[in-house]
CSV table of C-alpha atoms and ligand atoms in Angstrom, one decimal:
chain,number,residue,atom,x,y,z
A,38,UNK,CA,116.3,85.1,123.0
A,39,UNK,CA,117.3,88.7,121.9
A,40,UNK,CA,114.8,91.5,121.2
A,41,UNK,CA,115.9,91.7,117.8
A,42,UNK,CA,115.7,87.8,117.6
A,43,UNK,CA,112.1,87.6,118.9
A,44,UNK,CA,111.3,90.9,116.4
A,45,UNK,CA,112.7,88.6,113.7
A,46,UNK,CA,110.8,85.8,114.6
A,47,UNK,CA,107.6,88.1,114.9
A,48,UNK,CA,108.6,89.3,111.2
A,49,UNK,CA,108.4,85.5,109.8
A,50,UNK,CA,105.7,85.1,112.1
A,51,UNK,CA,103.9,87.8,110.4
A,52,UNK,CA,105.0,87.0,106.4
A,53,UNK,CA,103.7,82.7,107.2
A,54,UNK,CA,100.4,84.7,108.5
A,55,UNK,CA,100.1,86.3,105.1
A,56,UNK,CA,101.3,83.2,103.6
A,57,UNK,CA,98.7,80.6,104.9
A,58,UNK,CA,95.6,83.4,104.9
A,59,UNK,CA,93.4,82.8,101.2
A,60,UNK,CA,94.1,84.7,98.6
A,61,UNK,CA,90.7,84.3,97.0
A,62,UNK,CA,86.8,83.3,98.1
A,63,UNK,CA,87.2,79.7,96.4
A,64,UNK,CA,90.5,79.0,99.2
A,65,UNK,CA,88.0,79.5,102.4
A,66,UNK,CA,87.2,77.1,104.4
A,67,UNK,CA,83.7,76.1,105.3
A,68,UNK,CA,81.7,79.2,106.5
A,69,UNK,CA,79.9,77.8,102.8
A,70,UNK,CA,76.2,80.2,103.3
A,71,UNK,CA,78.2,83.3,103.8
A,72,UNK,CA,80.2,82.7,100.7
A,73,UNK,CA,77.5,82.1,98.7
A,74,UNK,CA,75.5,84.9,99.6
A,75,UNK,CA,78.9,87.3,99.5
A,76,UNK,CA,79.8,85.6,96.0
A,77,UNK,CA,76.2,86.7,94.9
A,78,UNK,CA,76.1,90.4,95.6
A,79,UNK,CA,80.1,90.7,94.2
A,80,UNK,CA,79.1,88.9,91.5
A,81,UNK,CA,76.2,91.2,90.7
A,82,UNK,CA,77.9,94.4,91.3
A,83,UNK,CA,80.9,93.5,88.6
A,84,UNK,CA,78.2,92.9,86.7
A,85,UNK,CA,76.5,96.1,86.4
A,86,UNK,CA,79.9,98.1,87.1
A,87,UNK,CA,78.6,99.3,90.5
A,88,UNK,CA,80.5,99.7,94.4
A,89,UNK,CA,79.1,96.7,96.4
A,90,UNK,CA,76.8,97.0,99.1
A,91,UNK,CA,78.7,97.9,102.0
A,92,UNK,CA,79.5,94.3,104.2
A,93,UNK,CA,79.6,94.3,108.2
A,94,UNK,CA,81.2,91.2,109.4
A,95,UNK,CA,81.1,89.8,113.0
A,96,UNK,CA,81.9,86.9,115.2
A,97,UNK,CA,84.7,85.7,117.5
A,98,UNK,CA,88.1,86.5,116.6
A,99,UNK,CA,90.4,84.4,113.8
A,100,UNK,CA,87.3,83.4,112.0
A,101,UNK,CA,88.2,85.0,109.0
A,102,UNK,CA,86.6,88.4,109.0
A,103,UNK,CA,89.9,90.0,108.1
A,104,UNK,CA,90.7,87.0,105.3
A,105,UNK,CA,86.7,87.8,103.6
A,106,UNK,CA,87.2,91.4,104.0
A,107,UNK,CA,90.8,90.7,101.8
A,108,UNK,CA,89.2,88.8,99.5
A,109,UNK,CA,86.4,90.1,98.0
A,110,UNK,CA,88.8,93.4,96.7
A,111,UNK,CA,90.6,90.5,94.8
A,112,UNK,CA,87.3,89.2,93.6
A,113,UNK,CA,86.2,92.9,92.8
A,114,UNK,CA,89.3,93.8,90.9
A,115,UNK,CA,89.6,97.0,92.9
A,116,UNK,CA,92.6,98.5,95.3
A,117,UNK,CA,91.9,98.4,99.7
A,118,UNK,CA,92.6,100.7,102.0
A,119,UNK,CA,92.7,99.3,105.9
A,120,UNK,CA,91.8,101.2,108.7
A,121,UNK,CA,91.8,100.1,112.5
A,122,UNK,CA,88.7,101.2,114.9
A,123,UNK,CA,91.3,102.4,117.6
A,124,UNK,CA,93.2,104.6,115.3
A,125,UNK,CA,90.3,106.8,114.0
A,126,UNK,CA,89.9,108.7,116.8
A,127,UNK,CA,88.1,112.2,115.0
A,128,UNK,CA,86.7,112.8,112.2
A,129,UNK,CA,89.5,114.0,111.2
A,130,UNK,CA,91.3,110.6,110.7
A,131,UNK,CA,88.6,109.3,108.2
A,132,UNK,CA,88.8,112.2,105.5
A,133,UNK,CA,92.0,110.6,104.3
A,134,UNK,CA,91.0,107.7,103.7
A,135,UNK,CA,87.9,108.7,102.1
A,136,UNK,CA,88.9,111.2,100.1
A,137,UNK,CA,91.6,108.8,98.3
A,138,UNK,CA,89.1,105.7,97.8
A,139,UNK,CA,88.9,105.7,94.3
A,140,UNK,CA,85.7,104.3,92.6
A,141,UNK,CA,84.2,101.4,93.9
A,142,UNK,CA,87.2,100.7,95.1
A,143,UNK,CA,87.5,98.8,99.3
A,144,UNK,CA,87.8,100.4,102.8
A,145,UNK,CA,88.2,97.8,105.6
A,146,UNK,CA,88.0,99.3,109.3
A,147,UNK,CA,88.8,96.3,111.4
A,148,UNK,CA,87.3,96.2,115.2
A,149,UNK,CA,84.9,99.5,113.8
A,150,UNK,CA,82.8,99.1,116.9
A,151,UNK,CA,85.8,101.1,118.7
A,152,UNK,CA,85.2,104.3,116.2
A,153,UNK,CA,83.6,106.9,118.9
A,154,UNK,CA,80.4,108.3,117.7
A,155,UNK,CA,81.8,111.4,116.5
A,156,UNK,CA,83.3,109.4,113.9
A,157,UNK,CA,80.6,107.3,113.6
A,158,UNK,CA,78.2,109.8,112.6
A,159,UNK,CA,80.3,111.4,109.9
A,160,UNK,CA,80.5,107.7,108.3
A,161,UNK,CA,76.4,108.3,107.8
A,162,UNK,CA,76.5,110.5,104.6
A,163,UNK,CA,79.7,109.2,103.5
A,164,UNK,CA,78.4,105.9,103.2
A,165,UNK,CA,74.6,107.1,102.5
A,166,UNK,CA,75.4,109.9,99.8
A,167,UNK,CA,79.2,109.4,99.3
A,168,UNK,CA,79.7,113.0,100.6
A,169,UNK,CA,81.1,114.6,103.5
A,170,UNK,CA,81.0,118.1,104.9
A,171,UNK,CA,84.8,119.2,105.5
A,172,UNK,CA,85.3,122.5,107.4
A,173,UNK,CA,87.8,124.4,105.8
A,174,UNK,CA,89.8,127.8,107.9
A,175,UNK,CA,89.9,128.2,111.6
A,176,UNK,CA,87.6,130.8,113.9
A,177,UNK,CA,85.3,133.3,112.3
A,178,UNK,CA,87.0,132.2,108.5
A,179,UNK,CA,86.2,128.4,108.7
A,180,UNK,CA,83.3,127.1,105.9
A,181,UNK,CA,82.2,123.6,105.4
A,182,UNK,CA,82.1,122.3,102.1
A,183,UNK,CA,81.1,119.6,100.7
A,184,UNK,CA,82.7,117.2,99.3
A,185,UNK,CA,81.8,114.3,96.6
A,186,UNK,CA,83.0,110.6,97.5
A,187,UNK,CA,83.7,108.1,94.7
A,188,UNK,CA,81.3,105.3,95.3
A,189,UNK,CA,83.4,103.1,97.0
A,190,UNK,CA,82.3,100.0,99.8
A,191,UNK,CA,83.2,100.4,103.6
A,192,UNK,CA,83.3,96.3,105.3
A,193,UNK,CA,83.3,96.8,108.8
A,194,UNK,CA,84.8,94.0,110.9
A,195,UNK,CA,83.3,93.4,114.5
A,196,UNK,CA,83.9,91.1,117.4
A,197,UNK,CA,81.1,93.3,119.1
A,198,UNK,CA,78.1,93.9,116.5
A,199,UNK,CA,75.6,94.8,120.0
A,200,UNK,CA,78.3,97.6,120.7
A,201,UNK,CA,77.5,99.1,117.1
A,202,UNK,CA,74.8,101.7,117.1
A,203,UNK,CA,71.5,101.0,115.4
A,204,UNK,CA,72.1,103.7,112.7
A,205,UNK,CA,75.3,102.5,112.0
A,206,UNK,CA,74.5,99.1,111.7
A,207,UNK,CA,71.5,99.9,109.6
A,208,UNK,CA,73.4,101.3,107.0
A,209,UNK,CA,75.1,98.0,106.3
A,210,UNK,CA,72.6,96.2,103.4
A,211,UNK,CA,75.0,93.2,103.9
A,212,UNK,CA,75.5,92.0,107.3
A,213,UNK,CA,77.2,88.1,107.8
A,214,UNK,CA,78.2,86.6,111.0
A,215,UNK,CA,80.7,84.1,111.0
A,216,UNK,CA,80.3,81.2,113.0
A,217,UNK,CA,82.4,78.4,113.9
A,218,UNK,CA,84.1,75.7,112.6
A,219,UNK,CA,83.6,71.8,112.7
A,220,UNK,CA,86.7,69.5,113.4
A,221,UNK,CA,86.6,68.3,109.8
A,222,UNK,CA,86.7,71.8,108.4
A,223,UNK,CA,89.7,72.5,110.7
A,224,UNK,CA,91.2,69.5,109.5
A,225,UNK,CA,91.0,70.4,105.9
A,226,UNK,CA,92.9,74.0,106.6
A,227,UNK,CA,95.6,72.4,108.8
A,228,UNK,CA,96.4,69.7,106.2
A,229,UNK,CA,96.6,72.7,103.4
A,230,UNK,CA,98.4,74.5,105.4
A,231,UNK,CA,101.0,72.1,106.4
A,232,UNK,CA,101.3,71.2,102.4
A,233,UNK,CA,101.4,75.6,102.1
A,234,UNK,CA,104.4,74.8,104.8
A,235,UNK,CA,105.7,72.1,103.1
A,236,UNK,CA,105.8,69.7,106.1
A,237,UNK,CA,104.5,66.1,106.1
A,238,UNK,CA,101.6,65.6,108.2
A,239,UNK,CA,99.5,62.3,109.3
A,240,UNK,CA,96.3,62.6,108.5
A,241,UNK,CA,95.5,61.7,112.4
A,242,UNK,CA,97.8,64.0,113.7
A,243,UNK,CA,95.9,66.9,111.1
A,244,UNK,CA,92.3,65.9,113.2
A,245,UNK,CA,94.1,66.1,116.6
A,246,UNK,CA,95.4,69.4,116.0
A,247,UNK,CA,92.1,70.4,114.5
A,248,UNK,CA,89.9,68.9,117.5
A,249,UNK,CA,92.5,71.2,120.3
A,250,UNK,CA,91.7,74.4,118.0
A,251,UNK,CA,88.0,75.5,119.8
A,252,UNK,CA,86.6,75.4,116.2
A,253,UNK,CA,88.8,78.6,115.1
A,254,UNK,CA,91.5,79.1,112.5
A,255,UNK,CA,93.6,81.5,113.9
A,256,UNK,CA,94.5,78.8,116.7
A,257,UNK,CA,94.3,75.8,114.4
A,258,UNK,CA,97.4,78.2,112.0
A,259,UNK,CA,99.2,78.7,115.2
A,260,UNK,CA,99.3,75.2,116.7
A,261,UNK,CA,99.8,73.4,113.4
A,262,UNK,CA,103.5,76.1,113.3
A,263,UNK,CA,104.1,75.5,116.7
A,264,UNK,CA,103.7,71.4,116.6
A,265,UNK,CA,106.2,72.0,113.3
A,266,UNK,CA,109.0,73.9,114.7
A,267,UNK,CA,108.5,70.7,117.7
A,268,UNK,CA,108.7,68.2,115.1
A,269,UNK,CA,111.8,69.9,113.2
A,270,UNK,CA,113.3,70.1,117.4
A,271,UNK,CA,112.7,66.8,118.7
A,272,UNK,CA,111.5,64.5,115.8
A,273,UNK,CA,112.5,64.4,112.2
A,274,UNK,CA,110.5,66.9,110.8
A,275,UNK,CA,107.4,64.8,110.2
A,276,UNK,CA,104.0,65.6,111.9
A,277,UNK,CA,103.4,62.1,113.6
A,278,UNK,CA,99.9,61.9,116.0
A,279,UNK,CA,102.3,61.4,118.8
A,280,UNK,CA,104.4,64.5,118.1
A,281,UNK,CA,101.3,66.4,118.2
A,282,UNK,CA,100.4,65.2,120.9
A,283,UNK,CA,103.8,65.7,122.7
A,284,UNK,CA,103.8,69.2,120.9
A,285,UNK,CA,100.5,70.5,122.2
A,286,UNK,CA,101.1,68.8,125.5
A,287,UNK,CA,104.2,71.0,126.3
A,288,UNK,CA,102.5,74.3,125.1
A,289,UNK,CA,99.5,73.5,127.6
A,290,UNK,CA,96.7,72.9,125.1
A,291,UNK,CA,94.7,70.2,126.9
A,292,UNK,CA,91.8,67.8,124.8
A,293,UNK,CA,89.3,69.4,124.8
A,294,UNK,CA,91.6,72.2,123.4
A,295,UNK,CA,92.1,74.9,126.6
A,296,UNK,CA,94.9,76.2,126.9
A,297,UNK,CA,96.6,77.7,130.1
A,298,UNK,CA,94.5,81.0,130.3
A,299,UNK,CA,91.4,79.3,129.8
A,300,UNK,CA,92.1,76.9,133.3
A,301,UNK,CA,93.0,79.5,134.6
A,302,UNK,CA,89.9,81.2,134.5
A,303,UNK,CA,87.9,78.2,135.2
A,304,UNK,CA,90.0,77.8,138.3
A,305,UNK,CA,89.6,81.6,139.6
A,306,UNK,CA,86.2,80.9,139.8
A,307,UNK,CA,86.3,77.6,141.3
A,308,UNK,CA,88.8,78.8,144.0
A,309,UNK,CA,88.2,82.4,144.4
A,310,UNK,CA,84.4,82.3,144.2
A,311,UNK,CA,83.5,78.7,145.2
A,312,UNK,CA,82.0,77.8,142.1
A,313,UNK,CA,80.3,81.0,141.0
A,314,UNK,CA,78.2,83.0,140.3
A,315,UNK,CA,81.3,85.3,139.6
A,316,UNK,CA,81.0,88.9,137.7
A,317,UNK,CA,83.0,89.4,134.9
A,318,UNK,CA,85.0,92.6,136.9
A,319,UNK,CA,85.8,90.6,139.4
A,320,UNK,CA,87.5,87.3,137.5
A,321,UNK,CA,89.3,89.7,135.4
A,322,UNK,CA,90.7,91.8,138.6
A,323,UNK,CA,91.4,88.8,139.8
A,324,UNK,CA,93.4,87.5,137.1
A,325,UNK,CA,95.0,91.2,136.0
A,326,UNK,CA,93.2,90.9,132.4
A,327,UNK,CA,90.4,93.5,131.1
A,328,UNK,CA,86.9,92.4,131.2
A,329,UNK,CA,87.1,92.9,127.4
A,330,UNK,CA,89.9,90.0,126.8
A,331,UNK,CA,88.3,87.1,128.9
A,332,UNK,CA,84.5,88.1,127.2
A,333,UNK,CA,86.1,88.2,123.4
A,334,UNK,CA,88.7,85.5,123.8
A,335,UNK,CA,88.2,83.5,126.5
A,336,UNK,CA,84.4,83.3,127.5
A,337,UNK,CA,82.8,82.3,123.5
A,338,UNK,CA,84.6,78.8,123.4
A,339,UNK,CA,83.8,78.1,127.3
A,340,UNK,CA,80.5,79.2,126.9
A,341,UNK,CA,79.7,77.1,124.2
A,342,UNK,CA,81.5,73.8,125.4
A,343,UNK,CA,79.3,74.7,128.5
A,344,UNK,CA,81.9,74.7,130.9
A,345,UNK,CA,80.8,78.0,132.6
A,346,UNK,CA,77.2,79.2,132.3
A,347,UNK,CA,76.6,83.3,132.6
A,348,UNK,CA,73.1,83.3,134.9
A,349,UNK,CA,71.7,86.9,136.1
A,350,UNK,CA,74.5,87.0,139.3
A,351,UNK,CA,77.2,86.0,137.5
A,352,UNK,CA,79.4,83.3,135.7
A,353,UNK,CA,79.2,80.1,137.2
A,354,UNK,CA,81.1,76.8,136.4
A,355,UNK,CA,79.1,73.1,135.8
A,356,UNK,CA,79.8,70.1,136.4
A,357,UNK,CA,81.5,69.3,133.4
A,358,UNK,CA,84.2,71.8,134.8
A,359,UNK,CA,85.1,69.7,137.4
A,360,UNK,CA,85.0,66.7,135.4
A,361,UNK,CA,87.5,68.1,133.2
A,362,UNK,CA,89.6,69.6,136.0
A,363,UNK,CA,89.3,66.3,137.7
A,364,UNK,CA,88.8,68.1,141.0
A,365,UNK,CA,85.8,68.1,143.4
A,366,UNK,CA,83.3,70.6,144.3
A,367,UNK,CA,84.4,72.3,147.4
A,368,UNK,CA,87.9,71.5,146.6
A,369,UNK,CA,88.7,75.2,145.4
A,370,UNK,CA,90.4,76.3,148.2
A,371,UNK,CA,93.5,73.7,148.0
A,372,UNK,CA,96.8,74.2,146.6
A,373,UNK,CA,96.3,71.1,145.3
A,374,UNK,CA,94.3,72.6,142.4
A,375,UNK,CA,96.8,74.5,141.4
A,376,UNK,CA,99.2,71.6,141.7
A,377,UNK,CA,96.4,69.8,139.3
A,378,UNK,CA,95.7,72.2,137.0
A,379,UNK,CA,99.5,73.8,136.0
B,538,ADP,P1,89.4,87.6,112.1
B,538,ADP,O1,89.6,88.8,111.2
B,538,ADP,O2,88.0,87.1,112.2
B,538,ADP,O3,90.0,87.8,113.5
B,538,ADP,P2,91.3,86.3,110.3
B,538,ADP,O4,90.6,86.6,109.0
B,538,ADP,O5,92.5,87.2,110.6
B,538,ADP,O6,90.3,86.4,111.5
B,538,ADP,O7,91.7,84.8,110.3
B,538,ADP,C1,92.8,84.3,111.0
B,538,ADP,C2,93.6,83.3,110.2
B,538,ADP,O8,92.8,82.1,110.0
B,538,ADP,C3,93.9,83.8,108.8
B,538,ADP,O9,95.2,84.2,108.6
B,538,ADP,C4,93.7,82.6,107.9
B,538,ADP,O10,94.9,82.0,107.6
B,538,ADP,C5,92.8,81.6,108.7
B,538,ADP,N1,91.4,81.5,108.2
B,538,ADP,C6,90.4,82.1,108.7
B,538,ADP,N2,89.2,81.7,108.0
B,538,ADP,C7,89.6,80.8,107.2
B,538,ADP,C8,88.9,79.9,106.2
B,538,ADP,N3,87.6,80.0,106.1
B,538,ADP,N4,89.6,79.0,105.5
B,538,ADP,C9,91.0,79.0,105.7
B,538,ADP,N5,91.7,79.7,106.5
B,538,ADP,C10,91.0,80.6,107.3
């Protein structure tokens, strides 16, 4: 494919992303306490013609911080402004932003526990007081003044919340962690989504896409395109179970839902470190990804499945592992793995 072909498809990519995400609170998916509790406080606040409580979310990635945080300006009836933890790098960034929210109007900083603490500290008053101090001139002629905010609501969006700083986090009054999703929710979102897509799907084939998804939307969005563009390839266009099947088969996706870089990892430490116990470094150095990828994308769902367990010296892989793997322990060392596994 060309670069400009693959930019294209990224483009498309991009606008179906906007396309299948909720427009409003009623079109989420599950997640039902958080909604209710967030429904609450905007509820209240348009109410008494107030900004709303500013909302930290967290939780693994593609659970929907982003599509709440979009939300609940649409609820509000008020304009967003989104900001990115890596690009505020001074304080310096911020003002902008702050100094054109307009009353009780949104700012979203996604991944906010990457702000450093210089910028983290000047968020305190702004979000306290809705003031800042801005330093004005250069040398011996600079002032600070300071300046009054609008009221306006800061939701933070976190895959880290233990990386925040207490202060920080403490000035959240809402805080909601998102958690994952059952097979049936998943279910529900693929078959609105392939009816948002306008492609016929069995009902069978929705729940097998679902159950490969490890509980998150993101994945479940991206399968259910991916088994599409297969069915439009090499079937008729309809979503059968077995095209599914086919489909996920020859991206990698295995039953229980891992996909290539997830037996991957099991398999570094299976036949780089016998089994575990592994340190996070050293799988990652191992496989040439930062620490930061395999813990945020990669560990949560293997955790959880318990297919590795993290113990004091390190990650080690169960029994389940090599049930899944179909390999023995002891058997690490053998090109056959990789002949099994890939
Ligand atoms: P995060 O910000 O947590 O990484 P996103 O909000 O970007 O995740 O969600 C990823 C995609 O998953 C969205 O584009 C949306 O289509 C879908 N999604 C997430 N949560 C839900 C939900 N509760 N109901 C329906 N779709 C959802």
């Amino acid at each position: 494919m060309t670069r400009e072909a693959i930019l294209q498809s990224s483009a498309k990519e991009k606008e179906e992303d906007r396309a299948l995400r909720p427009q409003r609170m009623s079109e989420m998916v599950g997640q039902q306490d958080v909604y209710e509790r967030l429904m609450i406080a905007v509820d209240a606040a348009r109410k008494r013609n107030e900004s709303l409580g500013h909302i930290l979310f967290d939780g693994p990635p593609g659970l929907g911080k982003t599509t709440f945080a979009l939300c609940i300006p649409r609820e509000l009836g008020v304009s967003v402004q989104l900001a990115s933890g890596p690009g505020l790098k001074a304080p310096k960034d911020l003002v902008p932003y702050l100094t054109n929210a307009v009353d009780r109007s949104v700012l979203f900083i996604d991944e906010i526990h990457r702000i450093p603490r210089a910028v983290e500290e000047y968020l305190y008053t702004a979000m306290e007081d809705f003031r800042i101090d801005l330093v004005l001139g250069e040398g011996i002629n600079a002032r600070t003044h300071n300046l009054w905010l609008k009221p306006f609501t800061l939701i933070g969006a976190t895959t880290r919340a233990g990386m925040l700083s207490g202060p920080l986090r403490d000035r959240f009054p809402i805080r909601e962690h998102l958690s994952f999703y059952s097979v049936e929710e998943l279910t529900e979102i693929v078959q609105r989504n392939a009816r948002k897509l306008e492609v016929k799907i069995e009902a069978k084939a929705a729940r097998e896409i679902a159950a490969r998804s490890r509980s998150t939307p993101r994945i479940a969005n991206n399968q259910l395109r991916w088994v599409r563009d297969y069915a439009d390839s090499r079937a008729d266009g309809e979503i059968t179970l077995a095209v599914a099947r086919a489909a996920l088969e020859m991206a990698g996706v295995d039953d229980l839902g891992l996909g290539r870089q997830d037996r991957s990892y099991l398999a570094t430490i299976v036949r780089v470190f016998g089994g575990g116990p592994a340190g996070l470094d050293a799988i990652a150095h191992t496989m040439n990804l930062e620490p930061d990828t395999l813990e945020d994308e990669v560990e949560p769902f293997l955790l959880r499945t318990e297919l590795v367990v993290r113990t004091p010296r390190g990650r080690v892989v169960t029994a389940k592992t090599y049930q899944h793997l179909n390999i023995q322990p002891g058997q690490g060392a053998a090109g056959e793995l990789q002949r099994k596994l890939f």
